Structure formats: structure tokens, C-alpha cells
Amino acid sequence: MQTPEKLSSQFNHVKQLSFYTLGEHTAIKIKNNIATCDLTLFGAHILSYTPTHSNDLLWMSPSALFTKQMPIRGGIPICFPWFGPHNTDKTQRAHGFARLMQWELKTVLESDNLTTLTLELISSEITKKLWPFDFKAIYKIEIGNTLNAALTVKNTGDSGLSYTLGLHTYFNIGDIEQVSIGGLQNKEYYQAYNPILNTQKEEYLSITQEENRRYLNCCKAAYINDKSLKRTIVANKAGSRVTVVWNPYLEDCKNFKDIPDDGYVSFVCIEATNTYDNTIELHSGHQHTTSIIISEKFE
Ligand code: TA6
């Protein structure tokens, strides 16, 4: 496993990265002229993305746990090779195992305004007990005036495979009551676990109750208009046709031990997913990339 000491030696030529321990995890801080970003090798989990002179665009729960037994609550959890509950095996954890595995930092490229990292997760006897397929997952993270996180899954086996996936992004907002989400008008959506198909008529979605919406045929950016922080976060994506919008709101928030009871006020999840009719099927040797590209603009 790559410890901070091993990473410092392996990447001793790199100027913009520092390595540290966060709970049970090895963590990396990236700082260039444009932004700062933190991530862990555990789950290749992006924890924060803060443009210089601005607020973090990502939310991290104040009650997040940094142990190997729990996914980290906040930032960008990688939900792979399944999104949501396992289709058949209810003993399996929701949202797959990628966010609970140690990824490996493979490459770092630096320039004044852009730093690019790649991390990898390769199938093993451990993963094949959970999901019997050979794969290589390559996560390319570009930190600049946008955060571009692109997850490529390659089928390295001899047979076909299919997976669902979500880049389950927690966005940092000032006050959920003063947020409106654009880019979803006229889109059809399901509320999680409810078979009724709805259509959003309004231009902007306000969150005034628990929302767990899965928007279909939704390939473009969503916009989080945050009045209290006087900014709009642009949650753009590629390689994904289903956008999930989730906030547990007041009641369901109490069911999450790693979210404070009032935590729902400070985040909204907008997730680039491949789910429902957007399951990804790969022939042997083929690959697919799912990306999020996040940035901010000011009123
Ligand atoms: O994407 C929304 C969702 O599927 C919700 O149903 C809720 O379960 C959330 O993900 C968090 O899931 P987690 O397994 O990270 O606690």
C-alpha cells in the first residue's frame, strides 16, 4: 500500500503534492496557482476542491469517518460496479466496492495552472469474490479552473460485462432553502424506488423536502444557484445519461450517523450516473469513461 512516506519517495520530483495521513487513510493535497484539492487513495476519494480565493465547491460532513470500514461521507464517492443496492445480493453494500478499496497513484503531471493525476484500481481475487469480472479502472483527475474527474473502466477479461456507476458528488452550499437547481426542466425522472415516472415542468428545482430524483436522458450540466454564497456551481458531466439529485432533508438526515442532524442544509448531491437504461455493457477489451467537470461562476 502507498503510505505518505512511500509516495514522498516515489514522487520526490513533484512540487505541487504533499502526502499525509487522514485517520486510517493515506491522503494527498494538491496545490497549484489556481486551486487546492485533497483526496485519499482509499476509494480514490476526492475530498475537496477549492479554487484560490473561494470556498470549497465540495461538501465534507463534519461527522465523516476516515476508517477502512466506512465510505467517506462527502466529496466525490465512486459508486462502482453498481449504483444503489446490489441487484440480487442484499448482503452486498450499496454503491459497490470501489469506494472501499485502496487505489494506486500512478502518474502526476504538473504545470502552474493545471495538475493531472491518474489513479488505478485493478480487479483482484478480492474484487472477483464480490463481482466476478476482470477490469481496470483508471481515474484521471485534472485540477485547474475546473475540477475534471474522469473514470474509465476497461473490460480486461475475455467475456462481456455490464456495470452501473455513479460519481456521487456532494456539493457545498450555504443554505438549502436559498438554493435553486437549473438545467433539469422538462426532464423525466423517478423518485428513488418509486415506479411512477414524473416530468419536471419548472425551470428551477427548489429543495423543500427529501429528494432522490433520477433524471433520465439527462446528458448536460446542472446549475446550483446558491443565493447565500452568491455563486452558481456548474455540475457538468460526460459519458452519463442519468443525473441523480439527492438531499435527505430534515427527517431522513437523522438516519445517517455520519451526517449532523442539520447537515442537510449545507449540501446537495448532483450525481453523474450510468443507471436505469444507461447500464454500461462492455465487450472484452472495450472501455467507457464517465466524467464530471465542476466549476463556479459568480452572480
Ligand atoms: O444517490 C442517493 C443515494 O442512493 C440515496 O438513496 C442515499 O442512500 C445516498 O445515496 C447515500 O448512500 P450511502 O450508501 O453513501 O449512505
XYZ file of N, CA and C in Angstrom, residues 54-60 170-181 207 224-233 247 262-268 296 298-299:
123
model
N -11.629 31.323 -2.980
C -13.061 30.981 -2.977
C -13.321 29.929 -1.903
N -14.604 29.469 -1.862
C -14.990 28.418 -0.911
C -14.913 27.064 -1.609
N -14.726 26.020 -0.804
C -14.732 24.659 -1.335
C -16.026 24.435 -2.129
N -15.897 23.822 -3.309
C -17.103 23.500 -4.075
C -17.710 22.193 -3.588
N -16.914 21.419 -2.847
C -17.384 20.112 -2.363
C -17.643 20.181 -0.859
N -18.637 19.384 -0.434
C -19.006 19.349 0.988
C -18.455 18.099 1.615
N -17.922 18.231 2.823
C -17.473 17.092 3.617
C -18.216 17.142 4.944
N -21.018 15.432 -3.592
C -21.635 16.277 -2.554
C -21.158 17.711 -2.763
N -22.084 18.598 -3.138
C -21.721 19.997 -3.388
C -21.977 20.843 -2.138
N -21.045 21.764 -1.895
C -21.062 22.630 -0.721
C -21.939 23.845 -0.990
N -23.007 24.023 -0.211
C -23.899 25.173 -0.405
C -24.068 25.911 0.923
N -24.527 27.176 0.809
C -24.659 27.984 2.026
C -25.917 27.637 2.803
N -27.041 27.435 2.089
C -28.330 27.202 2.767
C -29.291 26.568 1.751
N -29.687 25.346 2.023
C -30.535 24.604 1.073
C -31.810 25.381 0.753
N -32.286 26.192 1.716
C -33.542 26.943 1.493
C -33.341 28.057 0.470
N -32.078 28.411 0.208
C -31.808 29.518 -0.743
C -31.126 29.018 -2.019
N -31.348 27.732 -2.304
C -30.709 27.142 -3.493
C -31.777 26.780 -4.516
N -31.490 27.033 -5.793
C -32.371 26.532 -6.860
C -31.488 25.865 -7.907
N -31.961 24.766 -8.435
C -31.152 23.948 -9.357
C -31.741 24.030 -10.759
N -35.368 22.682 -3.119
C -35.390 21.501 -2.235
C -36.106 21.890 -0.947
N -26.289 24.837 -9.813
C -26.710 25.070 -8.434
C -26.585 26.570 -8.152
N -27.721 27.245 -8.164
C -27.723 28.690 -7.903
C -27.825 28.876 -6.392
N -26.709 29.340 -5.798
C -26.615 29.428 -4.346
C -26.655 30.895 -3.931
N -27.852 31.360 -3.531
C -28.005 32.786 -3.208
C -27.122 33.192 -2.026
N -27.039 32.306 -1.028
C -26.340 32.731 0.197
C -24.832 32.837 -0.033
N -24.268 32.007 -0.879
C -22.825 32.139 -1.171
C -22.583 32.966 -2.425
N -23.681 33.497 -2.993
C -23.589 34.379 -4.172
C -22.764 33.763 -5.303
N -23.037 32.479 -5.576
C -22.344 31.816 -6.691
C -23.239 30.755 -7.309
N -22.861 30.379 -8.509
C -23.501 29.236 -9.161
C -22.429 28.179 -9.388
N -22.725 26.967 -8.933
C -21.813 25.856 -9.214
C -22.325 25.161 -10.471
N -31.064 14.960 -1.663
C -30.887 15.601 -0.365
C -31.833 14.895 0.599
N -28.476 18.629 11.255
C -28.779 19.802 10.399
C -27.877 19.833 9.153
N -27.174 18.709 8.904
C -26.221 18.683 7.778
C -26.875 18.879 6.424
N -28.153 18.506 6.324
C -28.842 18.561 5.019
C -28.911 19.984 4.481
N -28.748 20.973 5.403
C -28.850 22.394 4.989
C -27.657 22.798 4.117
N -26.537 22.070 4.289
C -25.260 22.553 3.724
C -24.779 21.810 2.488
N -25.570 20.821 2.017
C -25.107 20.114 0.812
C -26.275 19.720 -0.069
N -25.972 19.522 -1.317
C -26.889 18.823 -2.220
C -26.028 17.936 -3.119
N -17.217 27.040 -10.823
C -18.139 28.015 -10.217
C -18.164 29.280 -11.067
N -19.809 33.471 -10.680
C -20.367 34.397 -9.701
C -21.423 35.287 -10.336
N -22.397 35.654 -9.453
C -23.533 36.485 -9.942
C -23.006 37.856 -10.379
